[in-house]
Amino acid sequence: MGRKGSPRSPQAEGGSRAASPPSPLWALPEELLLLICSYLDAQALGRLAQVCRRLRFLSSRDVLWRRIARGCLNSGFTQLGTDLAPGIPVKERVKVSQNWRHGRCRRETVLKWKCNLMPWMELDGEYLYLSQAENIQAYQLCAEGTGLQRHPQAIFSGHQEDVCRFVLVNSHIVSGGGDGNVVLHKLHGSYSVKFSAHEQEVNCVDFQGGLIVSGSRDRTAKVWSLSAGRVGQCLHTVHTEDRVWSIAISPLLSSFVTGTACCGHISPLRIWDLESGQLLTCLGTDFHRGAGVLDVFYETPSLLLSCGYDTYIRYWDIRTSTRKCVQEWEEPHDSALYCIRSDKNHMIASGSSYYGVVRLWDKRQTQCLQSFHLSSPTSSPVYCLRFSTTHLYAALASALHVLDFTAS
């Protein structure tokens, strides 16, 4: 019973609470509501979601978070706005992006091998492809997160010596090995082609548009046809005058870039015409002797990343200048950089030659954003790394490590 003189409740007055009038907000068309919400930042959208269920649903729409996500690290959007991860809600990607920025992750060693190797890998949907000695093995990713299935789903063979590099394109694997051969496998089926490509080990390969390019210690780069009736036919032999460590075909399929050992006075980064095999241009003029380029990565037809023995990541825009890179980042501990990868927007990941160090970089900053030491106390280079919007995989001499950024 209420105190004497206190106001009576609506239930006591009328037996039920009077319905509150609808908010004028809901009289607006949804398109207008989304337009209003598009001016809010991530924090304001989060607070709006706490008001009611209807606003929680509205504030979670991908269209509102896409603008925010394009400014985040590794949120699945390229510089041109292409969505690389359409199956994951954009709001969730923005949350995980904060973990990437602040280095919040769970670390796990998912595979170990007894003898030291120089592994390479590719990530494709539900599978991770990893070279181990002369074979390439396909491991299915566990549905719950970081792990791999214990046994490989498929094994691709064909080399007599270790696989140096391989690429995964359009349901095909193309690999180069220490035996000087190039091998082409079809992922789903028994079809494979093997041909003798170089006199010494094939250090690098790429495959696009029905053409393979390969680079070797024998100081040549070669272009190979895969068209009907000409499979394995050499179209061009480029004499690079230096050992070729890395190679990549331009997304326009008009040229390819080679990264060489820089043992002479020639630029280690050169671009060649894919149709004729002629030299188009050299990148850079200030490389020191021995500053070999170990990895190259095309973000767009005109934007290119490179790294190597001189401890720098370099960002090239061939539309503006071929003599000097537009931006560079220096490895803090003066270590050679064995591999790089980019989200094709703001983030770069690099792997160094000492103590299994993986670093994350924000292109909008000059200093390293985060560092992860994966092999202490045993020193091992990070030979290859790949990442999705949620996980980063790093292959070292004796183990495969994964960083799970969904764990905060």
Short mmCIF file of N, CA and C in Angstrom, two decimals, residues 103-190:
data_model
loop_
_atom_site.label_atom_id
_atom_site.label_comp_id
_atom_site.label_asym_id
_atom_site.label_seq_id
_atom_site.Cartn_x
_atom_site.Cartn_y
_atom_site.Cartn_z
N GLY A 103 47.01 -4.75 -31.12
CA GLY A 103 47.77 -5.98 -30.90
C GLY A 103 47.11 -6.96 -29.97
N ARG A 104 45.80 -6.91 -29.85
CA ARG A 104 45.08 -7.84 -28.97
C ARG A 104 44.77 -9.11 -29.75
N CYS A 105 45.40 -10.21 -29.37
CA CYS A 105 45.18 -11.46 -30.09
C CYS A 105 45.57 -12.65 -29.23
N ARG A 106 45.14 -13.82 -29.66
CA ARG A 106 45.54 -15.07 -29.03
C ARG A 106 46.53 -15.76 -29.96
N ARG A 107 47.67 -16.21 -29.42
CA ARG A 107 48.71 -16.84 -30.23
C ARG A 107 48.68 -18.34 -30.03
N GLU A 108 48.95 -19.05 -31.12
CA GLU A 108 48.93 -20.51 -31.05
C GLU A 108 49.89 -21.08 -32.09
N THR A 109 50.59 -22.14 -31.74
CA THR A 109 51.39 -22.89 -32.69
C THR A 109 50.55 -24.06 -33.18
N VAL A 110 50.20 -24.04 -34.46
CA VAL A 110 49.24 -25.03 -34.96
C VAL A 110 49.89 -26.20 -35.67
N LEU A 111 51.13 -26.03 -36.15
CA LEU A 111 51.85 -27.13 -36.78
C LEU A 111 53.33 -27.05 -36.44
N LYS A 112 53.95 -28.21 -36.24
CA LYS A 112 55.40 -28.27 -36.05
C LYS A 112 55.96 -29.36 -36.95
N TRP A 113 57.21 -29.17 -37.40
CA TRP A 113 57.88 -30.21 -38.15
C TRP A 113 59.29 -30.40 -37.61
N LYS A 114 59.82 -31.62 -37.76
CA LYS A 114 61.05 -32.01 -37.07
C LYS A 114 62.30 -31.35 -37.65
N CYS A 115 62.39 -31.25 -38.99
CA CYS A 115 63.58 -30.65 -39.59
C CYS A 115 63.25 -29.23 -40.06
N ASN A 116 64.25 -28.37 -40.05
CA ASN A 116 64.06 -26.99 -40.47
C ASN A 116 63.79 -26.90 -41.97
N LEU A 117 62.79 -26.11 -42.34
CA LEU A 117 62.39 -25.93 -43.73
C LEU A 117 62.32 -24.44 -44.06
N MET A 118 62.10 -24.15 -45.33
CA MET A 118 61.83 -22.78 -45.77
C MET A 118 60.44 -22.76 -46.39
N PRO A 119 59.41 -22.82 -45.55
CA PRO A 119 58.04 -23.03 -46.04
C PRO A 119 57.46 -21.79 -46.72
N TRP A 120 56.52 -22.04 -47.61
CA TRP A 120 55.73 -21.00 -48.25
C TRP A 120 54.28 -21.40 -48.12
N MET A 121 53.36 -20.45 -48.18
CA MET A 121 51.95 -20.82 -48.00
C MET A 121 51.03 -19.86 -48.75
N GLU A 122 49.81 -20.31 -48.95
CA GLU A 122 48.72 -19.51 -49.52
C GLU A 122 47.46 -19.80 -48.73
N LEU A 123 46.62 -18.79 -48.59
CA LEU A 123 45.37 -18.91 -47.85
C LEU A 123 44.22 -18.74 -48.83
N ASP A 124 43.29 -19.71 -48.82
CA ASP A 124 42.19 -19.67 -49.77
C ASP A 124 40.92 -20.20 -49.11
N GLY A 125 40.05 -19.28 -48.69
CA GLY A 125 38.78 -19.68 -48.11
C GLY A 125 38.94 -20.54 -46.88
N GLU A 126 38.55 -21.78 -46.96
CA GLU A 126 38.57 -22.70 -45.82
C GLU A 126 39.86 -23.51 -45.75
N TYR A 127 40.83 -23.23 -46.62
CA TYR A 127 42.03 -24.05 -46.66
C TYR A 127 43.29 -23.19 -46.60
N LEU A 128 44.32 -23.75 -45.98
CA LEU A 128 45.65 -23.17 -45.98
C LEU A 128 46.58 -24.16 -46.67
N TYR A 129 47.29 -23.68 -47.70
CA TYR A 129 48.21 -24.51 -48.46
C TYR A 129 49.62 -24.18 -48.02
N LEU A 130 50.37 -25.21 -47.63
CA LEU A 130 51.68 -25.03 -47.03
C LEU A 130 52.69 -25.97 -47.68
N SER A 131 53.83 -25.39 -48.13
CA SER A 131 54.89 -26.24 -48.68
C SER A 131 55.75 -26.78 -47.55
N GLN A 132 56.00 -28.07 -47.59
CA GLN A 132 56.86 -28.75 -46.62
C GLN A 132 57.78 -29.68 -47.40
N ALA A 133 59.05 -29.27 -47.50
CA ALA A 133 60.03 -29.98 -48.33
C ALA A 133 59.56 -30.00 -49.77
N GLU A 134 59.44 -31.20 -50.40
CA GLU A 134 59.11 -31.26 -51.83
C GLU A 134 57.61 -31.32 -52.10
N ASN A 135 56.78 -31.26 -51.06
CA ASN A 135 55.33 -31.35 -51.23
C ASN A 135 54.61 -30.08 -50.82
N ILE A 136 53.40 -29.92 -51.33
CA ILE A 136 52.48 -28.86 -50.90
C ILE A 136 51.27 -29.55 -50.31
N GLN A 137 50.92 -29.19 -49.07
CA GLN A 137 49.82 -29.85 -48.39
C GLN A 137 48.69 -28.86 -48.11
N ALA A 138 47.47 -29.34 -48.28
CA ALA A 138 46.28 -28.51 -48.06
C ALA A 138 45.64 -28.88 -46.73
N TYR A 139 45.59 -27.93 -45.80
CA TYR A 139 44.99 -28.15 -44.48
C TYR A 139 43.68 -27.36 -44.39
N GLN A 140 42.64 -28.03 -43.90
CA GLN A 140 41.36 -27.36 -43.71
C GLN A 140 41.38 -26.59 -42.40
N LEU A 141 40.90 -25.34 -42.45
CA LEU A 141 40.83 -24.53 -41.24
C LEU A 141 39.67 -25.01 -40.38
N CYS A 142 39.89 -25.05 -39.08
CA CYS A 142 38.83 -25.45 -38.15
C CYS A 142 37.73 -24.40 -38.11
N ALA A 143 36.50 -24.86 -38.04
CA ALA A 143 35.36 -23.95 -38.07
C ALA A 143 35.32 -23.02 -36.87
N GLU A 144 35.83 -23.50 -35.71
CA GLU A 144 35.71 -22.70 -34.49
C GLU A 144 36.75 -21.60 -34.39
N GLY A 145 37.73 -21.56 -35.29
CA GLY A 145 38.68 -20.45 -35.18
C GLY A 145 40.06 -20.74 -35.70
N THR A 146 41.04 -20.83 -34.77
CA THR A 146 42.44 -20.70 -35.17
C THR A 146 43.05 -21.96 -35.75
N GLY A 147 42.63 -23.13 -35.34
CA GLY A 147 43.37 -24.33 -35.65
C GLY A 147 43.22 -24.84 -37.06
N LEU A 148 44.02 -25.87 -37.36
CA LEU A 148 43.93 -26.59 -38.62
C LEU A 148 43.55 -28.03 -38.32
N GLN A 149 42.92 -28.67 -39.30
CA GLN A 149 42.71 -30.11 -39.17
C GLN A 149 44.07 -30.80 -39.06
N ARG A 150 44.13 -31.85 -38.29
CA ARG A 150 45.41 -32.47 -37.97
C ARG A 150 46.10 -33.03 -39.20
N HIS A 151 45.34 -33.62 -40.11
CA HIS A 151 45.92 -34.25 -41.29
C HIS A 151 45.52 -33.47 -42.53
N PRO A 152 46.42 -33.35 -43.50
CA PRO A 152 46.09 -32.60 -44.73
C PRO A 152 44.99 -33.27 -45.53
N GLN A 153 44.18 -32.45 -46.18
CA GLN A 153 43.11 -32.97 -47.02
C GLN A 153 43.64 -33.43 -48.38
N ALA A 154 44.74 -32.83 -48.81
CA ALA A 154 45.34 -33.20 -50.10
C ALA A 154 46.83 -32.91 -50.06
N ILE A 155 47.59 -33.66 -50.86
CA ILE A 155 49.03 -33.46 -50.97
C ILE A 155 49.36 -33.36 -52.46
N PHE A 156 50.09 -32.31 -52.83
CA PHE A 156 50.47 -32.08 -54.22
C PHE A 156 51.98 -32.29 -54.34
N SER A 157 52.35 -33.27 -55.18
CA SER A 157 53.76 -33.65 -55.33
C SER A 157 54.20 -33.39 -56.77
N GLY A 158 55.49 -33.60 -57.01
CA GLY A 158 56.01 -33.45 -58.37
C GLY A 158 57.45 -32.98 -58.42
N HIS A 159 57.93 -32.35 -57.35
CA HIS A 159 59.31 -31.88 -57.31
C HIS A 159 60.21 -32.94 -56.68
N GLN A 160 61.46 -32.95 -57.13
CA GLN A 160 62.46 -33.85 -56.57
C GLN A 160 63.22 -33.20 -55.41
N GLU A 161 63.15 -31.88 -55.33
CA GLU A 161 63.76 -31.14 -54.24
C GLU A 161 62.73 -30.20 -53.64
N ASP A 162 63.13 -29.42 -52.65
CA ASP A 162 62.18 -28.57 -51.92
C ASP A 162 61.46 -27.59 -52.83
N VAL A 163 60.19 -27.35 -52.52
CA VAL A 163 59.43 -26.28 -53.17
C VAL A 163 59.94 -24.95 -52.64
N CYS A 164 60.33 -24.05 -53.55
CA CYS A 164 60.81 -22.72 -53.13
C CYS A 164 59.66 -21.74 -52.97
N ARG A 165 58.83 -21.64 -53.97
CA ARG A 165 57.66 -20.76 -53.92
C ARG A 165 56.53 -21.41 -54.70
N PHE A 166 55.31 -21.01 -54.38
CA PHE A 166 54.16 -21.42 -55.18
C PHE A 166 53.08 -20.37 -55.07
N VAL A 167 52.18 -20.37 -56.05
CA VAL A 167 51.04 -19.46 -56.04
C VAL A 167 49.77 -20.27 -56.28
N LEU A 168 48.68 -19.73 -55.79
CA LEU A 168 47.37 -20.37 -55.92
C LEU A 168 46.46 -19.40 -56.66
N VAL A 169 46.07 -19.75 -57.88
CA VAL A 169 45.26 -18.87 -58.72
C VAL A 169 44.25 -19.71 -59.49
N ASN A 170 42.96 -19.30 -59.40
CA ASN A 170 41.91 -19.91 -60.23
C ASN A 170 41.92 -21.44 -60.15
N SER A 171 41.94 -21.96 -58.94
CA SER A 171 41.89 -23.41 -58.69
C SER A 171 43.10 -24.16 -59.25
N HIS A 172 44.22 -23.44 -59.41
CA HIS A 172 45.46 -24.07 -59.84
C HIS A 172 46.59 -23.68 -58.88
N ILE A 173 47.51 -24.61 -58.67
CA ILE A 173 48.74 -24.32 -57.94
C ILE A 173 49.90 -24.40 -58.93
N VAL A 174 50.70 -23.35 -58.95
CA VAL A 174 51.93 -23.35 -59.76
C VAL A 174 53.09 -23.21 -58.80
N SER A 175 54.04 -24.13 -58.87
CA SER A 175 55.16 -24.13 -57.93
C SER A 175 56.49 -24.18 -58.67
N GLY A 176 57.50 -23.59 -58.04
CA GLY A 176 58.87 -23.68 -58.52
C GLY A 176 59.72 -24.35 -57.46
N GLY A 177 60.66 -25.21 -57.88
CA GLY A 177 61.41 -25.98 -56.91
C GLY A 177 62.90 -25.89 -57.07
N GLY A 178 63.60 -26.45 -56.09
CA GLY A 178 65.05 -26.49 -56.13
C GLY A 178 65.60 -27.35 -57.23
N ASP A 179 64.75 -28.19 -57.85
CA ASP A 179 65.17 -29.03 -58.96
C ASP A 179 65.14 -28.32 -60.30
N GLY A 180 64.78 -27.00 -60.29
CA GLY A 180 64.72 -26.24 -61.54
C GLY A 180 63.43 -26.43 -62.32
N ASN A 181 62.49 -27.18 -61.78
CA ASN A 181 61.24 -27.46 -62.49
C ASN A 181 60.11 -26.54 -62.03
N VAL A 182 59.13 -26.37 -62.91
CA VAL A 182 57.86 -25.73 -62.60
C VAL A 182 56.77 -26.79 -62.72
N VAL A 183 55.90 -26.85 -61.73
CA VAL A 183 54.82 -27.84 -61.73
C VAL A 183 53.49 -27.12 -61.60
N LEU A 184 52.53 -27.52 -62.42
CA LEU A 184 51.16 -27.00 -62.39
C LEU A 184 50.21 -28.10 -61.95
N HIS A 185 49.44 -27.83 -60.89
CA HIS A 185 48.43 -28.78 -60.40
C HIS A 185 47.05 -28.14 -60.50
N LYS A 186 46.06 -28.94 -60.83
CA LYS A 186 44.67 -28.52 -60.71
C LYS A 186 44.18 -28.99 -59.34
N LEU A 187 43.57 -28.06 -58.56
CA LEU A 187 43.21 -28.38 -57.18
C LEU A 187 42.24 -29.55 -57.10
N HIS A 188 41.24 -29.54 -57.97
CA HIS A 188 40.19 -30.55 -57.90
C HIS A 188 40.32 -31.46 -59.13
N GLY A 189 41.14 -32.47 -59.00
CA GLY A 189 41.37 -33.39 -60.10
C GLY A 189 42.81 -33.84 -60.11
N SER A 190 43.09 -34.76 -61.01
CA SER A 190 44.43 -35.35 -61.07
C SER A 190 45.32 -34.69 -62.11
#
